[in-house]
mmCIF file of C-alpha atoms in Angstrom:
data_model
loop_
_atom_site.group_PDB
_atom_site.id
_atom_site.type_symbol
_atom_site.label_atom_id
_atom_site.label_comp_id
_atom_site.label_asym_id
_atom_site.label_seq_id
_atom_site.Cartn_x
_atom_site.Cartn_y
_atom_site.Cartn_z
ATOM 1 C CA UNK R 186 -20.670 0.741 -8.599
ATOM 2 C CA UNK R 187 -18.189 1.691 -11.292
ATOM 3 C CA UNK R 188 -18.070 5.490 -11.448
ATOM 4 C CA UNK R 189 -16.275 5.580 -14.791
ATOM 5 C CA UNK R 190 -17.701 3.269 -17.442
ATOM 6 C CA UNK R 191 -15.612 2.342 -20.441
ATOM 7 C CA UNK R 192 -17.090 0.856 -23.591
ATOM 8 C CA UNK R 193 -16.746 -1.385 -25.355
ATOM 9 C CA UNK R 194 -15.001 -3.746 -22.961
ATOM 10 C CA UNK R 195 -13.372 -5.667 -25.822
ATOM 11 C CA UNK R 196 -12.787 -4.718 -29.452
ATOM 12 C CA UNK R 197 -11.152 -6.748 -32.220
ATOM 13 C CA UNK R 198 -10.681 -5.072 -35.595
ATOM 14 C CA UNK R 199 -8.653 -5.359 -38.777
ATOM 15 C CA UNK R 200 -5.692 -3.155 -39.578
ATOM 16 C CA UNK R 201 -6.783 0.045 -41.302
ATOM 17 C CA UNK R 202 -10.198 0.299 -39.633
ATOM 18 C CA UNK R 203 -11.319 3.259 -37.546
ATOM 19 C CA UNK R 204 -12.647 2.922 -34.013
ATOM 20 C CA UNK R 205 -13.954 4.926 -31.096
ATOM 21 C CA UNK R 206 -13.907 3.985 -27.427
ATOM 22 C CA UNK R 207 -15.831 5.771 -24.725
ATOM 23 C CA UNK R 208 -15.398 6.771 -21.123
ATOM 24 C CA UNK R 209 -18.634 7.878 -19.408
ATOM 25 C CA UNK R 210 -19.693 8.990 -15.959
ATOM 26 C CA UNK R 211 -22.420 10.858 -14.110
ATOM 27 C CA UNK R 212 -19.706 12.697 -12.168
ATOM 28 C CA UNK R 213 -17.944 15.899 -13.203
ATOM 29 C CA UNK R 214 -14.193 15.730 -13.558
ATOM 30 C CA UNK R 215 -11.540 18.439 -13.299
ATOM 31 C CA UNK R 216 -9.421 16.538 -15.784
ATOM 32 C CA UNK R 217 -9.349 13.218 -17.548
ATOM 33 C CA UNK R 218 -6.392 11.094 -18.551
ATOM 34 C CA UNK R 219 -6.027 8.349 -21.157
ATOM 35 C CA UNK R 220 -3.450 5.592 -20.892
ATOM 36 C CA UNK R 221 -2.414 2.607 -23.012
ATOM 37 C CA UNK R 222 -1.164 -0.533 -21.304
ATOM 38 C CA UNK R 223 0.618 -3.339 -23.130
ATOM 39 C CA UNK R 224 0.863 -6.875 -21.699
ATOM 40 C CA UNK R 225 3.442 -7.136 -18.932
ATOM 41 C CA UNK R 226 3.938 -3.389 -18.711
ATOM 42 C CA UNK R 227 2.564 -0.475 -16.760
ATOM 43 C CA UNK R 228 0.091 2.035 -18.221
ATOM 44 C CA UNK R 229 1.629 4.797 -20.312
ATOM 45 C CA UNK R 230 0.031 8.241 -20.287
ATOM 46 C CA UNK R 231 -1.248 9.295 -23.716
ATOM 47 C CA UNK R 232 -2.988 12.571 -22.958
ATOM 48 C CA UNK R 233 -4.627 14.690 -20.272
ATOM 49 C CA UNK R 234 -7.671 16.825 -21.123
ATOM 50 C CA UNK R 235 -8.764 19.560 -18.751
ATOM 51 C CA UNK R 236 -11.264 21.847 -20.524
ATOM 52 C CA UNK R 237 -14.849 20.938 -21.403
ATOM 53 C CA UNK R 238 -15.122 20.450 -25.183
ATOM 54 C CA UNK R 239 -11.364 20.143 -25.566
ATOM 55 C CA UNK R 240 -10.030 18.100 -28.481
ATOM 56 C CA UNK R 241 -6.444 16.851 -28.565
ATOM 57 C CA UNK R 242 -4.753 14.976 -31.384
ATOM 58 C CA UNK R 243 -1.812 12.635 -31.070
ATOM 59 C CA UNK R 244 -0.935 11.431 -34.589
ATOM 60 C CA UNK R 245 -3.821 9.064 -35.483
ATOM 61 C CA UNK R 246 -5.446 9.345 -32.035
ATOM 62 C CA UNK R 247 -8.060 12.008 -31.301
ATOM 63 C CA UNK R 248 -9.226 12.619 -27.736
ATOM 64 C CA UNK R 249 -12.299 14.630 -26.814
ATOM 65 C CA UNK R 250 -13.503 15.806 -23.407
ATOM 66 C CA UNK R 251 -17.261 16.310 -23.148
ATOM 67 C CA UNK R 252 -18.666 19.804 -22.770
ATOM 68 C CA UNK R 253 -19.991 18.964 -19.300
ATOM 69 C CA UNK R 254 -16.705 17.250 -18.347
ATOM 70 C CA UNK R 255 -18.521 13.996 -17.563
ATOM 71 C CA UNK R 256 -17.327 11.916 -20.500
ATOM 72 C CA UNK R 257 -14.557 11.454 -23.030
ATOM 73 C CA UNK R 258 -13.858 9.579 -26.228
ATOM 74 C CA UNK R 259 -10.801 8.258 -28.011
ATOM 75 C CA UNK R 260 -10.933 7.866 -31.784
ATOM 76 C CA UNK R 261 -8.237 5.967 -33.662
ATOM 77 C CA UNK R 262 -7.939 6.417 -37.414
ATOM 78 C CA UNK R 263 -6.501 3.656 -39.586
ATOM 79 C CA UNK R 264 -5.643 1.374 -36.668
ATOM 80 C CA UNK R 265 -2.349 -0.499 -36.745
ATOM 81 C CA UNK R 266 -1.236 -3.661 -34.894
ATOM 82 C CA UNK R 267 0.950 -1.436 -32.706
ATOM 83 C CA UNK R 268 -2.231 0.139 -31.323
ATOM 84 C CA UNK R 269 -3.113 -3.158 -29.642
ATOM 85 C CA UNK R 270 -3.419 -2.846 -25.878
ATOM 86 C CA UNK R 271 -5.637 -1.953 -22.949
ATOM 87 C CA UNK R 272 -6.895 1.635 -23.048
ATOM 88 C CA UNK R 273 -7.639 3.086 -19.634
ATOM 89 C CA UNK R 274 -9.272 6.359 -18.726
ATOM 90 C CA UNK R 275 -8.943 8.024 -15.333
ATOM 91 C CA UNK R 276 -10.802 11.093 -14.126
ATOM 92 C CA UNK R 277 -9.961 13.480 -11.307
ATOM 93 C CA UNK R 278 -13.192 14.286 -9.510
ATOM 94 C CA UNK R 279 -14.034 17.957 -9.265
ATOM 95 C CA UNK R 280 -14.540 19.640 -5.912
ATOM 96 C CA UNK R 281 -12.993 18.980 -2.540
ATOM 97 C CA UNK R 282 -12.791 15.202 -2.900
ATOM 98 C CA UNK R 283 -9.989 15.135 -5.481
ATOM 99 C CA UNK R 284 -9.978 11.428 -5.987
ATOM 100 C CA UNK R 285 -8.684 9.828 -9.190
ATOM 101 C CA UNK R 286 -11.246 7.385 -10.546
ATOM 102 C CA UNK R 287 -10.167 4.637 -12.943
ATOM 103 C CA UNK R 288 -12.204 2.886 -15.598
ATOM 104 C CA UNK R 289 -11.797 -0.847 -16.196
ATOM 105 C CA UNK R 290 -10.454 -0.329 -19.694
ATOM 106 C CA UNK R 291 -11.122 -1.269 -23.299
ATOM 107 C CA UNK R 292 -9.023 -4.148 -24.592
ATOM 108 C CA UNK R 293 -8.202 -3.501 -28.250
ATOM 109 C CA UNK R 294 -6.779 -6.057 -30.659
ATOM 110 C CA UNK R 295 -5.772 -4.889 -34.129
ATOM 111 C CA UNK R 296 -5.227 -7.820 -36.456
ATOM 112 C CA UNK R 297 -2.818 -7.577 -39.422
ATOM 113 C CA UNK W 988 16.019 8.656 -18.099
ATOM 114 C CA UNK W 989 14.889 5.622 -16.043
ATOM 115 C CA UNK W 990 11.535 7.033 -14.830
ATOM 116 C CA UNK W 991 9.934 4.694 -12.278
ATOM 117 C CA UNK W 992 11.819 1.475 -11.528
ATOM 118 C CA UNK W 993 10.213 -1.475 -9.757
ATOM 119 C CA UNK W 994 11.882 -4.610 -8.483
ATOM 120 C CA UNK W 995 11.461 -7.525 -8.558
ATOM 121 C CA UNK W 996 9.571 -8.203 -11.802
ATOM 122 C CA UNK W 997 8.190 -11.534 -10.585
ATOM 123 C CA UNK W 998 7.964 -13.187 -7.179
ATOM 124 C CA UNK W 999 6.354 -16.271 -5.671
ATOM 125 C CA UNK W 1000 5.680 -16.186 -1.932
ATOM 126 C CA UNK W 1001 4.388 -18.802 0.437
ATOM 127 C CA UNK W 1002 1.468 -17.938 2.706
ATOM 128 C CA UNK W 1003 2.720 -16.070 5.764
ATOM 129 C CA UNK W 1004 5.994 -14.910 4.239
ATOM 130 C CA UNK W 1005 6.957 -11.262 4.057
ATOM 131 C CA UNK W 1006 8.524 -9.193 1.317
ATOM 132 C CA UNK W 1007 9.191 -5.666 0.190
ATOM 133 C CA UNK W 1008 8.410 -4.401 -3.283
ATOM 134 C CA UNK W 1009 10.878 -1.721 -4.241
ATOM 135 C CA UNK W 1010 10.024 1.453 -6.163
ATOM 136 C CA UNK W 1011 12.317 4.319 -7.041
ATOM 137 C CA UNK W 1012 11.886 7.313 -9.334
ATOM 138 C CA UNK W 1013 14.457 9.739 -10.696
ATOM 139 C CA UNK W 1014 12.113 12.540 -11.848
ATOM 140 C CA UNK W 1015 11.975 14.424 -8.520
ATOM 141 C CA UNK W 1016 8.232 13.794 -8.337
ATOM 142 C CA UNK W 1017 6.540 14.679 -5.073
ATOM 143 C CA UNK W 1018 3.593 12.288 -5.370
ATOM 144 C CA UNK W 1019 4.016 8.512 -5.394
ATOM 145 C CA UNK W 1020 1.410 5.749 -5.445
ATOM 146 C CA UNK W 1021 1.021 1.999 -5.124
ATOM 147 C CA UNK W 1022 -1.717 0.245 -7.074
ATOM 148 C CA UNK W 1023 -2.735 -3.350 -7.537
ATOM 149 C CA UNK W 1024 -4.343 -4.565 -10.742
ATOM 150 C CA UNK W 1025 -6.531 -7.638 -10.855
ATOM 151 C CA UNK W 1026 -8.386 -9.005 -13.910
ATOM 152 C CA UNK W 1027 -11.795 -7.398 -14.275
ATOM 153 C CA UNK W 1028 -11.257 -5.233 -11.196
ATOM 154 C CA UNK W 1029 -9.154 -2.413 -12.558
ATOM 155 C CA UNK W 1030 -6.525 -0.442 -10.697
ATOM 156 C CA UNK W 1031 -7.010 -0.131 -6.943
ATOM 157 C CA UNK W 1032 -5.033 2.382 -4.891
ATOM 158 C CA UNK W 1033 -3.242 0.816 -1.921
ATOM 159 C CA UNK W 1034 -1.225 3.702 -0.462
ATOM 160 C CA UNK W 1035 0.047 7.049 -1.640
ATOM 161 C CA UNK W 1036 2.520 9.709 -0.536
ATOM 162 C CA UNK W 1037 2.558 13.448 -1.210
ATOM 163 C CA UNK W 1038 6.175 13.866 -0.140
ATOM 164 C CA UNK W 1039 8.983 12.472 1.984
ATOM 165 C CA UNK W 1040 7.708 11.512 5.420
ATOM 166 C CA UNK W 1041 4.012 11.688 4.447
ATOM 167 C CA UNK W 1042 1.933 8.657 3.542
ATOM 168 C CA UNK W 1043 -1.779 7.906 3.500
ATOM 169 C CA UNK W 1044 -4.117 4.979 2.897
ATOM 170 C CA UNK W 1045 -5.880 4.376 -0.377
ATOM 171 C CA UNK W 1046 -8.864 2.128 -1.116
ATOM 172 C CA UNK W 1047 -7.315 -1.257 -0.205
ATOM 173 C CA UNK W 1048 -4.543 -0.740 2.418
ATOM 174 C CA UNK W 1049 -5.153 -3.805 4.597
ATOM 175 C CA UNK W 1050 -2.196 -6.196 4.660
ATOM 176 C CA UNK W 1051 0.272 -3.608 3.382
ATOM 177 C CA UNK W 1052 2.574 -0.949 4.785
ATOM 178 C CA UNK W 1053 4.639 1.804 3.207
ATOM 179 C CA UNK W 1054 7.308 4.319 4.104
ATOM 180 C CA UNK W 1055 8.703 7.374 2.312
ATOM 181 C CA UNK W 1056 12.033 8.384 3.785
ATOM 182 C CA UNK W 1057 13.290 10.033 0.589
ATOM 183 C CA UNK W 1058 11.703 11.717 -2.432
ATOM 184 C CA UNK W 1059 13.005 8.931 -4.674
ATOM 185 C CA UNK W 1060 11.954 5.742 -2.863
ATOM 186 C CA UNK W 1061 8.545 4.370 -1.899
ATOM 187 C CA UNK W 1062 8.732 0.701 -0.862
ATOM 188 C CA UNK W 1063 5.630 -1.420 -0.252
ATOM 189 C CA UNK W 1064 5.798 -4.021 2.515
ATOM 190 C CA UNK W 1065 3.703 -7.186 2.742
ATOM 191 C CA UNK W 1066 4.025 -8.589 6.249
ATOM 192 C CA UNK W 1067 2.017 -11.841 6.193
ATOM 193 C CA UNK W 1068 1.322 -12.801 2.610
ATOM 194 C CA UNK W 1069 -2.130 -14.202 1.825
ATOM 195 C CA UNK W 1070 -3.506 -15.701 -1.421
ATOM 196 C CA UNK W 1071 -5.747 -12.627 -1.770
ATOM 197 C CA UNK W 1072 -2.598 -10.572 -2.321
ATOM 198 C CA UNK W 1073 -1.814 -12.418 -5.546
ATOM 199 C CA UNK W 1074 -1.867 -9.582 -8.050
ATOM 200 C CA UNK W 1075 0.177 -7.295 -10.258
ATOM 201 C CA UNK W 1076 1.507 -4.309 -8.340
ATOM 202 C CA UNK W 1077 2.310 -0.975 -9.938
ATOM 203 C CA UNK W 1078 4.165 1.963 -8.515
ATOM 204 C CA UNK W 1079 3.511 5.384 -10.051
ATOM 205 C CA UNK W 1080 4.578 8.957 -9.536
ATOM 206 C CA UNK W 1081 3.408 12.426 -10.512
ATOM 207 C CA UNK W 1082 5.040 15.843 -10.264
ATOM 208 C CA UNK W 1083 2.556 18.026 -8.463
ATOM 209 C CA UNK W 1084 -0.977 16.800 -8.612
ATOM 210 C CA UNK W 1085 -2.669 13.541 -9.491
ATOM 211 C CA UNK W 1086 -4.764 15.283 -12.146
ATOM 212 C CA UNK W 1087 -1.858 15.877 -14.498
ATOM 213 C CA UNK W 1088 -1.026 12.252 -15.245
ATOM 214 C CA UNK W 1089 1.106 9.541 -13.773
ATOM 215 C CA UNK W 1090 4.332 7.787 -14.756
ATOM 216 C CA UNK W 1091 4.058 4.079 -13.990
ATOM 217 C CA UNK W 1092 6.676 1.434 -13.392
ATOM 218 C CA UNK W 1093 6.587 -1.853 -15.284
ATOM 219 C CA UNK W 1094 5.019 -3.760 -12.398
ATOM 220 C CA UNK W 1095 5.673 -6.684 -10.070
ATOM 221 C CA UNK W 1096 3.712 -9.886 -10.610
ATOM 222 C CA UNK W 1097 3.262 -11.512 -7.200
ATOM 223 C CA UNK W 1098 1.844 -14.972 -6.600
ATOM 224 C CA UNK W 1099 1.086 -16.188 -3.072
ATOM 225 C CA UNK W 1100 0.769 -19.976 -2.744
#
């Protein structure tokens, strides 16, 4: 059972389009992290969100943490080929069992 | 600033051989981790360490061993390589707590034949 579901699994869009990817769970998280991984490289941390309802912006990327801290979304405005990669979310479970749970990722291809 | 450095980048092992994957970080991070990443399976935690001299098992520790003699280094040892250990291995570190985000190395692609 995957505790952190990411959708869609694959996404192929044209340069300039907008997109949103999702990270959903039935569990509550203390914090949630988003990473981007390019082929042949390790994941690179984009942002950490810690407060329910929190919105963080990183240039054309907007991250939102759900009010109940069970889900998150990543919105990219005017996607560029450099945005291509695997987007991973990871949530730190709330409570005593502070385990970091990883999603399987959304593979994004932005075509010129 | 080097961050997390992993060596080697690629390696082919024969069944039954042993090897050590090296990981070093220069950020004075207390926490270090070893993950493996397989297609469609995501990142699986093998071992982690909360400081020098302290290590603990993750989700998939069988077939692996680790040591943490210094803050900087966290090598992963494969004693008797098996085809099931063919994977991409990532070392990561974090300053205080796993909830604040990790810095990953660039990975080691290991093939066992």
